[in-house]
């Protein structure tokens, strides 16, 4: 939910009276006095925008497990705190998404070392915003396989932002929507950056700034978090950076809980196998969890923080505010509990919870995959399949399940490939429960193979698709003609000029590319010409040793190029002089006879 760009209040410069004014301003739903109070403070440079990156949209409220029942083995840890072995499922980060976070943190560290951006903070925000790009449902370049869009920002429970990008990023021509793994709204991606060109970034070096690409989005988010000369190793700056992404104490605690969890160790999992969060909240006029989903606070799970008396920090201390929207970008405190506008840590008053069983929702309800679309798939070698594998995810009641990741896999032996030369892709089901694989391209090898679709993280039976690649039909050619009318001559014992014979093949008057041609030196018998045993000849290009100079008077497997042209290999002569015939034929009945004149050596 991306970030709203807030002004950064200089640490230590705020008096208690001013802090109280700021809290009162927030409680009064962005009263003008809040801006005036903030203006009275000394400030460092801050991003010049007041609109939340996702317009105050919803976010995932799931929390990490309280206890690590199976921590990664210490000897498998890397220097960056990432375990290569196994651990809690929630600690598994999809490979491409994890790489994007680390690359972004490294790039920001190189350009702004004073910020001290940890990649685990990007992971915490990515978890809350999009469930790590829907469990890592991205292609090899890091672009999401299906768009990740927030709700329409039409003012109904969210900010009202009319279309700013002509639907370029979000496909909506009336209003904006938050887009991609880090949920940027188009206007923030394209405008409002420190240089006036927006926060969009090119994180994977492909020359494009795409909010749907996790490398681009992670780098943009990292630069945003570091704006205003922040030092994220300082708790106050860390809090302010996160609150700038979404001004909600509940959002702050949720992100910090995942940030802390990831700092204790993570491990890499294949793309598409990340644990998907279930509960959404944080939107609506209450400023809290508008879905009523279960929300469990596991206590002091944020570094250097203790839980306050209650509430999400959007209303009066200890009570949720009414009529509040998320308005990051407005000055205000980032403290918890009863400390107005500050970073204090009041003594916690525990409120014991009684866990209650939850009804599975979203992908957790998936019990079966069923085939949809064509029965079998077929394509000609080197072409795209007309239809793609398609399945529908269902729950126990037979109803479609949305948001479930489905993996389509090809056998290694086939030459068929998904985009990006991939043999596996993961696609998330839509509202109708359907998941359709990307366009599949057949290889050059003919034959049959099986495509398997499996539900990621679920035990539903796999679905198999039969696929057949048909041999490419031989191009037709019904006419052959020389491209030159120059007489072909040579002296006995010598060779004709290089590329002396060039022909053009056509079929029904059009260029015949790839047409097969046979070349044979023949006798001049008009009734039944046969292969000649003397006169001009070719050499076998694949022969070696003593055989490389052996005469070859028939060549097969010759094919015309993309322009329908064919240049014959070099033609040699023996000691015989005279006029000889070269006959060129195609399977479609085209015949061309070429005269080769061989003169006797001078003085013979």
Coordinates of C-alpha atoms in Angstrom, one line a residue, residues 111-600:
X111 CA 23.7 5.4 -3.7
X112 CA 22.6 6.2 -0.2
X113 CA 24.7 4.3 2.3
X114 CA 23.5 6.5 5.2
X115 CA 20.0 5.1 4.9
X116 CA 21.1 1.6 5.9
X117 CA 18.1 0.0 4.1
X118 CA 17.8 -3.7 5.1
X119 CA 16.3 -6.0 2.4
X120 CA 14.1 -7.6 5.1
X121 CA 12.2 -4.4 5.4
X122 CA 11.3 -4.6 1.7
X123 CA 10.3 -8.2 2.3
X124 CA 8.0 -7.1 5.2
X125 CA 6.3 -4.5 3.1
X126 CA 6.1 -6.9 0.1
X127 CA 4.4 -9.5 2.4
X128 CA 1.8 -7.0 3.6
X129 CA 1.2 -5.4 0.2
X130 CA 0.9 -8.4 -2.1
X131 CA 1.9 -11.6 -0.3
X132 CA 5.3 -11.5 -1.9
X133 CA 3.8 -11.0 -5.4
X134 CA 1.2 -13.7 -4.7
X135 CA 3.7 -16.3 -3.5
X136 CA 6.2 -15.5 -6.2
X137 CA 3.9 -15.7 -9.3
X138 CA 6.4 -14.0 -11.5
X139 CA 8.3 -14.8 -14.7
X140 CA 12.1 -15.2 -15.0
X141 CA 12.4 -11.4 -15.5
X142 CA 10.4 -10.7 -12.3
X143 CA 7.2 -9.5 -13.9
X144 CA 3.9 -10.8 -12.4
X145 CA 2.2 -13.5 -14.4
X146 CA -1.1 -11.8 -13.8
X147 CA -1.7 -8.2 -12.8
X148 CA -1.9 -7.4 -9.1
X149 CA -4.5 -4.6 -8.8
X150 CA -6.0 -2.9 -5.8
X151 CA -9.7 -1.8 -5.7
X152 CA -10.9 1.1 -7.9
X153 CA -10.1 4.3 -6.1
X154 CA -13.5 5.9 -6.7
X155 CA -13.9 7.5 -3.2
X156 CA -16.2 4.7 -2.0
X157 CA -14.2 3.7 1.2
X158 CA -10.9 4.7 -0.5
X159 CA -9.3 7.9 -1.8
X160 CA -10.9 9.3 -5.0
X161 CA -8.3 9.4 -7.8
X162 CA -9.6 9.8 -11.3
X163 CA -7.5 8.1 -14.0
X164 CA -4.0 9.6 -14.4
X165 CA -2.3 7.1 -16.7
X166 CA -4.9 6.4 -19.4
X167 CA -5.1 2.9 -18.1
X168 CA -1.4 2.3 -19.0
X169 CA -0.5 0.6 -15.8
X170 CA -3.8 -0.5 -14.2
X171 CA -6.1 -1.0 -17.3
X172 CA -8.7 1.4 -15.7
X173 CA -9.8 4.4 -17.8
X174 CA -12.0 6.0 -15.1
X175 CA -10.0 5.7 -11.8
X176 CA -6.6 4.7 -10.6
X177 CA -5.8 1.5 -8.9
X178 CA -2.7 0.4 -6.9
X179 CA -0.5 -1.8 -9.1
X180 CA 2.1 -4.5 -8.7
X181 CA 4.0 -6.3 -5.9
X182 CA 4.6 -3.1 -4.0
X183 CA 1.2 -1.5 -4.8
X184 CA 2.1 1.9 -6.4
X185 CA -0.7 4.0 -7.8
X186 CA 0.1 5.2 -11.3
X187 CA 0.3 8.9 -10.4
X188 CA 2.9 8.2 -7.7
X189 CA 4.9 5.9 -10.0
X190 CA 5.0 8.4 -12.8
X191 CA 4.9 11.7 -10.8
X192 CA 5.9 13.3 -7.5
X193 CA 9.4 11.9 -7.1
X194 CA 12.2 14.1 -5.8
X195 CA 13.3 14.9 -9.4
X196 CA 9.7 15.5 -10.6
X197 CA 9.7 12.4 -12.7
X198 CA 8.0 10.0 -10.3
X199 CA 9.2 7.2 -8.1
X200 CA 9.2 4.6 -10.9
X201 CA 12.6 2.8 -11.2
X202 CA 14.3 0.3 -13.5
X203 CA 15.6 -2.4 -11.1
X204 CA 16.4 -5.1 -13.7
X205 CA 18.2 -3.0 -16.3
X206 CA 15.8 -3.7 -19.1
X207 CA 15.3 0.0 -19.9
X208 CA 11.7 0.1 -18.6
X209 CA 10.1 1.2 -15.4
X210 CA 7.3 -1.2 -14.7
X211 CA 5.4 -1.3 -11.4
X212 CA 4.4 -4.9 -12.2
X213 CA 8.0 -6.0 -12.1
X214 CA 9.3 -6.9 -8.7
X215 CA 12.8 -5.7 -9.4
X216 CA 11.6 -2.3 -10.5
X217 CA 9.0 -2.0 -7.7
X218 CA 11.4 -3.0 -5.0
X219 CA 14.0 -0.5 -6.0
X220 CA 11.3 2.3 -6.2
X221 CA 10.1 1.3 -2.7
X222 CA 13.6 1.3 -1.3
X223 CA 14.3 4.8 -2.6
X224 CA 11.0 6.0 -1.2
X225 CA 11.7 4.5 2.2
X226 CA 15.1 6.3 2.3
X227 CA 13.7 9.7 1.2
X228 CA 14.1 12.7 3.5
X229 CA 17.7 11.7 4.6
X230 CA 16.4 8.9 6.8
X231 CA 18.6 6.5 8.7
X232 CA 16.6 3.3 9.0
X233 CA 18.8 1.9 11.7
X234 CA 17.2 4.5 13.9
X235 CA 13.9 3.4 15.2
X236 CA 12.2 6.7 14.8
X237 CA 13.2 7.0 11.2
X238 CA 12.2 3.4 10.6
X239 CA 8.8 4.0 12.0
X240 CA 8.3 7.2 10.0
X241 CA 9.4 5.5 6.8
X242 CA 6.8 2.7 7.2
X243 CA 4.1 5.1 8.3
X244 CA 4.9 7.1 5.2
X245 CA 3.9 4.0 3.2
X246 CA 0.6 3.8 5.1
X247 CA -0.3 6.0 8.0
X248 CA -1.8 3.4 10.3
X249 CA -0.3 2.1 13.6
X250 CA -1.8 -1.3 12.8
X251 CA 0.0 -1.3 9.4
X252 CA 3.2 -0.2 11.1
X253 CA 3.0 -3.1 13.7
X254 CA 2.2 -5.6 10.9
X255 CA 5.1 -4.6 8.7
X256 CA 7.5 -4.5 11.7
X257 CA 6.4 -8.0 12.8
X258 CA 7.3 -9.5 9.4
X259 CA 10.5 -7.4 9.3
X260 CA 11.6 -8.8 12.6
X261 CA 10.5 -12.3 11.6
X262 CA 12.6 -12.2 8.4
X263 CA 15.6 -10.8 10.3
X264 CA 15.7 -14.0 12.3
X265 CA 16.3 -16.0 9.2
X266 CA 14.7 -16.9 5.9
X267 CA 15.2 -19.5 3.2
X268 CA 14.7 -19.5 -0.5
X269 CA 11.7 -21.4 -2.1
X270 CA 10.9 -21.8 -5.8
X271 CA 8.8 -19.1 -7.5
X272 CA 5.1 -19.8 -6.9
X273 CA 5.6 -21.7 -3.7
X274 CA 5.6 -18.9 -1.2
X275 CA 3.0 -19.0 1.6
X276 CA 0.0 -16.9 0.6
X277 CA -1.6 -14.7 3.2
X278 CA -5.3 -14.9 3.7
X279 CA -6.7 -12.0 5.8
X280 CA -7.2 -8.6 4.3
X281 CA -7.9 -5.4 6.2
X282 CA -6.8 -1.8 6.6
X283 CA -9.3 -0.2 4.3
X284 CA -12.7 1.5 4.7
X285 CA -13.7 4.4 6.7
X286 CA -12.8 2.9 10.0
X287 CA -9.2 2.9 9.0
X288 CA -8.9 -0.7 10.3
X289 CA -9.7 -4.2 9.1
X290 CA -12.8 -3.6 7.2
X291 CA -13.2 -7.3 6.4
X292 CA -13.6 -8.4 10.0
X293 CA -10.9 -11.0 9.4
X294 CA -9.2 -12.6 12.4
X295 CA -6.1 -10.5 13.5
X296 CA -3.7 -11.8 16.0
X297 CA -1.1 -9.5 17.6
X298 CA 1.7 -11.6 19.0
X299 CA 3.0 -9.0 21.4
X300 CA 6.4 -7.3 21.2
X301 CA 7.3 -8.5 17.7
X302 CA 8.6 -5.2 16.5
X303 CA 12.3 -4.3 17.2
X304 CA 12.5 -1.8 20.0
X305 CA 8.7 -1.5 20.3
X306 CA 6.2 -2.6 22.9
X307 CA 2.4 -2.8 22.3
X308 CA 0.3 0.1 23.3
X309 CA -3.0 0.2 25.0
X310 CA -5.0 -0.6 21.9
X311 CA -6.4 0.8 18.7
X312 CA -4.7 1.1 15.4
X313 CA -3.2 4.5 16.1
X314 CA -5.6 6.3 13.9
X315 CA -7.9 7.7 16.6
X316 CA -7.5 8.7 20.2
X317 CA -5.0 6.8 22.3
X318 CA -6.4 3.3 23.1
X319 CA -9.4 3.7 20.9
X320 CA -10.0 3.3 17.1
X321 CA -10.9 6.6 15.4
X322 CA -14.1 7.2 13.5
X323 CA -14.4 8.3 10.0
X324 CA -10.6 7.9 9.5
X325 CA -8.9 7.2 6.2
X326 CA -5.3 6.4 5.9
X327 CA -3.6 9.7 5.2
X328 CA 0.1 9.2 5.2
X329 CA 1.8 12.3 4.0
X330 CA 0.2 14.4 6.7
X331 CA 2.5 15.2 9.6
X332 CA 1.9 13.2 12.8
X333 CA 3.5 11.1 15.4
X334 CA 4.7 7.6 14.9
X335 CA 4.6 6.5 18.5
X336 CA 2.6 3.7 20.0
X337 CA 0.1 3.5 22.9
X338 CA -0.4 6.7 24.8
X339 CA 2.6 8.7 23.8
X340 CA 1.2 11.4 21.5
X341 CA 3.2 11.8 18.3
X342 CA 6.3 10.4 19.8
X343 CA 8.3 7.2 19.9
X344 CA 7.7 6.3 23.5
X345 CA 7.1 2.7 24.7
X346 CA 4.4 2.8 27.4
X347 CA 4.1 -0.1 29.8
X348 CA 2.0 -2.8 28.0
X349 CA -1.3 -4.0 29.3
X350 CA -1.7 -7.5 27.9
X351 CA -5.1 -8.4 26.6
X352 CA -5.2 -12.2 26.4
X353 CA -6.8 -13.7 23.3
X354 CA -8.6 -17.0 22.9
X355 CA -7.7 -18.4 19.5
X356 CA -10.8 -19.5 17.5
X357 CA -10.7 -21.8 14.6
X358 CA -11.0 -20.0 11.2
X359 CA -12.9 -21.1 8.2
X360 CA -10.4 -21.6 5.3
X361 CA -10.6 -18.8 2.8
X362 CA -9.0 -18.1 -0.6
X363 CA -6.5 -20.6 -1.8
X364 CA -6.8 -22.6 1.5
X365 CA -10.2 -23.7 0.4
X366 CA -8.9 -25.4 -2.8
X367 CA -9.6 -29.1 -2.9
X368 CA -9.6 -29.9 -6.6
X369 CA -8.4 -28.8 -10.0
X370 CA -10.4 -29.6 -13.1
X371 CA -9.6 -29.3 -16.7
X372 CA -11.1 -26.5 -18.7
X373 CA -11.0 -25.8 -22.4
X374 CA -9.8 -28.0 -25.3
X375 CA -9.4 -31.7 -24.7
X376 CA -6.0 -32.0 -26.3
X377 CA -3.5 -29.5 -27.6
X378 CA -1.6 -29.5 -30.8
X379 CA 0.7 -27.4 -32.9
X380 CA 3.0 -27.6 -35.9
X381 CA 6.7 -27.6 -35.1
X382 CA 8.1 -24.1 -34.6
X383 CA 4.7 -22.5 -34.1
X384 CA 2.5 -21.5 -31.1
X385 CA -0.2 -23.7 -29.8
X386 CA -3.6 -22.2 -30.6
X387 CA -5.0 -22.9 -27.1
X388 CA -3.2 -22.9 -23.7
X389 CA -3.6 -25.4 -20.8
X390 CA -6.4 -24.2 -18.6
X391 CA -7.8 -25.4 -15.2
X392 CA -10.4 -24.3 -12.7
X393 CA -9.8 -24.4 -9.0
X394 CA -12.7 -25.5 -6.8
X395 CA -13.5 -25.9 -3.1
X396 CA -15.3 -28.9 -1.5
X397 CA -18.6 -27.4 -2.4
X398 CA -17.7 -27.2 -6.1
X399 CA -17.4 -23.4 -6.0
X400 CA -14.5 -21.6 -7.8
X401 CA -11.5 -20.5 -5.7
X402 CA -9.8 -17.2 -6.6
X403 CA -6.2 -16.3 -5.9
X404 CA -4.9 -19.9 -5.9
X405 CA -1.4 -20.4 -7.5
X406 CA -1.3 -23.2 -10.1
X407 CA 1.9 -24.5 -11.6
X408 CA 2.1 -25.7 -15.2
X409 CA 5.1 -27.9 -16.0
X410 CA 6.6 -29.3 -19.2
X411 CA 8.7 -32.5 -19.4
X412 CA 12.4 -31.7 -19.9
X413 CA 12.5 -33.9 -23.0
X414 CA 10.2 -31.7 -25.1
X415 CA 11.4 -28.7 -27.1
X416 CA 8.2 -26.8 -26.3
X417 CA 8.6 -23.8 -24.0
X418 CA 6.6 -21.1 -22.2
X419 CA 7.6 -17.4 -22.7
X420 CA 11.2 -16.7 -21.6
X421 CA 12.2 -20.3 -22.6
X422 CA 10.6 -21.5 -19.3
X423 CA 9.6 -25.1 -18.7
X424 CA 7.4 -24.2 -15.6
X425 CA 5.2 -21.2 -14.9
X426 CA 2.9 -20.4 -12.0
X427 CA -0.4 -18.6 -12.6
X428 CA -2.9 -17.3 -10.0
X429 CA -6.6 -18.2 -10.5
X430 CA -9.0 -15.3 -11.2
X431 CA -12.4 -14.6 -9.8
X432 CA -13.9 -17.4 -11.8
X433 CA -11.3 -19.8 -10.4
X434 CA -9.6 -20.2 -13.8
X435 CA -5.9 -20.3 -14.4
X436 CA -4.6 -20.2 -18.0
X437 CA -1.0 -20.9 -18.8
X438 CA 0.8 -18.4 -21.0
X439 CA 1.2 -19.0 -24.7
X440 CA 3.1 -22.3 -25.4
X441 CA 5.4 -22.5 -28.3
X442 CA 6.2 -25.9 -30.0
X443 CA 9.8 -26.9 -30.6
X444 CA 11.3 -28.2 -33.8
X445 CA 10.9 -31.8 -32.7
X446 CA 7.7 -33.6 -33.6
X447 CA 6.1 -35.9 -31.0
X448 CA 3.7 -36.1 -28.1
X449 CA 4.2 -35.0 -24.4
X450 CA 2.2 -34.3 -21.3
X451 CA 1.7 -31.0 -19.5
X452 CA 0.9 -31.2 -15.8
X453 CA -1.0 -28.6 -13.7
X454 CA -0.7 -28.8 -9.9
X455 CA -2.0 -26.6 -7.1
X456 CA 0.9 -25.0 -5.3
X457 CA 1.0 -25.8 -1.6
X458 CA -2.2 -28.0 -1.8
X459 CA -2.7 -31.8 -2.2
X460 CA -5.3 -31.6 -4.9
X461 CA -4.7 -34.2 -7.7
X462 CA -2.7 -32.9 -10.7
X463 CA -4.4 -32.4 -14.1
X464 CA -2.7 -33.8 -17.2
X465 CA -2.9 -32.3 -20.7
X466 CA -1.9 -34.3 -23.8
X467 CA 0.0 -32.2 -26.3
X468 CA 1.2 -33.1 -29.8
X469 CA 3.7 -31.4 -32.0
X470 CA 3.2 -32.2 -35.7
X471 CA 6.1 -32.2 -38.2
X472 CA 6.4 -29.0 -40.2
X473 CA 5.1 -29.6 -43.8
X474 CA 7.8 -29.3 -46.5
X475 CA 7.4 -26.0 -48.3
X476 CA 6.2 -26.5 -51.9
X477 CA 8.0 -25.3 -55.1
X478 CA 6.5 -25.8 -58.5
X479 CA 9.0 -23.7 -60.5
X480 CA 12.8 -23.3 -60.6
X481 CA 14.7 -20.7 -62.6
X482 CA 18.3 -19.4 -62.8
X483 CA 18.9 -15.9 -61.5
X484 CA 21.4 -15.3 -64.3
X485 CA 21.6 -16.2 -68.0
X486 CA 25.4 -16.2 -68.1
X487 CA 26.9 -19.2 -69.8
X488 CA 28.6 -21.6 -67.4
X489 CA 32.0 -22.7 -68.6
X490 CA 35.1 -24.2 -67.1
X491 CA 38.4 -26.0 -68.3
X492 CA 38.7 -29.7 -67.8
X493 CA 40.6 -30.5 -64.5
X494 CA 39.6 -27.2 -63.0
X495 CA 36.4 -25.9 -61.2
X496 CA 33.6 -23.6 -62.2
X497 CA 33.4 -20.2 -60.5
X498 CA 32.2 -20.1 -56.9
X499 CA 28.5 -20.0 -56.6
X500 CA 28.2 -20.4 -60.4
X501 CA 24.7 -21.8 -60.2
X502 CA 22.0 -19.9 -58.3
X503 CA 18.3 -20.6 -58.7
X504 CA 15.1 -19.2 -57.4
X505 CA 12.1 -21.4 -56.3
X506 CA 8.5 -20.2 -56.4
X507 CA 5.2 -21.8 -55.7
X508 CA 2.1 -20.5 -57.6
X509 CA 4.1 -17.4 -58.4
X510 CA 5.2 -16.7 -54.8
X511 CA 8.6 -17.1 -53.2
X512 CA 9.1 -20.7 -51.9
X513 CA 11.3 -20.4 -48.8
X514 CA 12.7 -23.6 -47.4
X515 CA 11.9 -25.7 -50.4
X516 CA 13.8 -28.9 -50.8
X517 CA 15.8 -29.3 -54.0
X518 CA 17.8 -32.2 -55.4
X519 CA 20.8 -31.6 -57.8
X520 CA 22.0 -34.4 -60.1
X521 CA 24.6 -34.5 -62.9
X522 CA 22.7 -36.5 -65.6
X523 CA 23.3 -38.0 -69.0
X524 CA 21.8 -36.4 -72.1
X525 CA 19.5 -39.3 -72.8
X526 CA 16.2 -37.5 -73.6
X527 CA 14.0 -40.6 -72.7
X528 CA 15.5 -41.5 -69.4
X529 CA 18.4 -39.4 -68.1
X530 CA 20.4 -41.1 -65.4
X531 CA 23.2 -40.0 -63.2
X532 CA 26.4 -39.4 -65.2
X533 CA 29.6 -41.2 -64.3
X534 CA 31.9 -38.7 -65.8
X535 CA 32.2 -34.9 -66.2
X536 CA 31.4 -32.2 -63.6
X537 CA 30.8 -33.3 -60.0
X538 CA 30.4 -32.0 -56.4
X539 CA 32.4 -33.0 -53.3
X540 CA 30.9 -34.3 -50.1
X541 CA 31.3 -31.5 -47.6
X542 CA 31.1 -34.0 -44.7
X543 CA 33.7 -36.4 -46.1
X544 CA 37.1 -36.7 -44.5
X545 CA 40.5 -38.2 -45.3
X546 CA 40.8 -40.0 -48.6
X547 CA 37.1 -39.7 -49.3
X548 CA 36.9 -35.9 -49.2
X549 CA 37.9 -35.7 -52.9
X550 CA 35.6 -38.4 -54.1
X551 CA 33.2 -37.2 -56.8
X552 CA 29.6 -36.8 -55.8
X553 CA 27.1 -36.3 -58.7
X554 CA 23.9 -36.2 -56.7
X555 CA 23.1 -33.8 -53.8
X556 CA 20.0 -34.1 -51.7
X557 CA 18.8 -32.0 -48.8
X558 CA 19.4 -28.7 -50.5
X559 CA 16.9 -26.0 -49.4
X560 CA 16.1 -22.5 -50.5
X561 CA 16.7 -19.6 -48.1
X562 CA 14.1 -17.1 -46.8
X563 CA 14.1 -15.4 -50.2
X564 CA 13.6 -18.6 -52.1
X565 CA 17.2 -18.6 -53.4
X566 CA 19.6 -21.5 -53.6
X567 CA 23.3 -21.3 -54.4
X568 CA 24.8 -24.7 -55.3
X569 CA 28.1 -25.8 -53.8
X570 CA 31.3 -25.5 -55.9
X571 CA 31.3 -27.7 -59.1
X572 CA 34.5 -29.4 -60.1
X573 CA 35.5 -31.1 -63.4
X574 CA 37.5 -34.2 -64.3
X575 CA 39.5 -34.7 -67.5
X576 CA 36.5 -35.0 -69.8
X577 CA 35.5 -32.1 -72.0
X578 CA 32.1 -31.5 -73.6
X579 CA 28.7 -30.2 -72.7
X580 CA 27.1 -31.8 -69.6
X581 CA 23.7 -31.5 -67.9
X582 CA 22.8 -30.6 -64.3
X583 CA 19.3 -31.4 -63.4
X584 CA 17.5 -29.7 -60.5
X585 CA 14.1 -31.0 -59.2
X586 CA 11.6 -30.5 -56.4
X587 CA 9.1 -32.9 -54.9
X588 CA 6.3 -30.8 -56.5
X589 CA 7.4 -31.5 -60.0
X590 CA 9.6 -28.5 -60.7
X591 CA 12.5 -29.4 -63.1
X592 CA 15.3 -27.2 -64.3
X593 CA 18.1 -28.4 -66.6
X594 CA 21.3 -26.4 -66.7
X595 CA 24.1 -26.8 -69.3
X596 CA 27.7 -27.0 -68.1
X597 CA 30.4 -26.6 -70.8
X598 CA 33.8 -28.0 -70.1
X599 CA 36.6 -27.0 -72.5
X600 CA 39.7 -29.1 -73.2

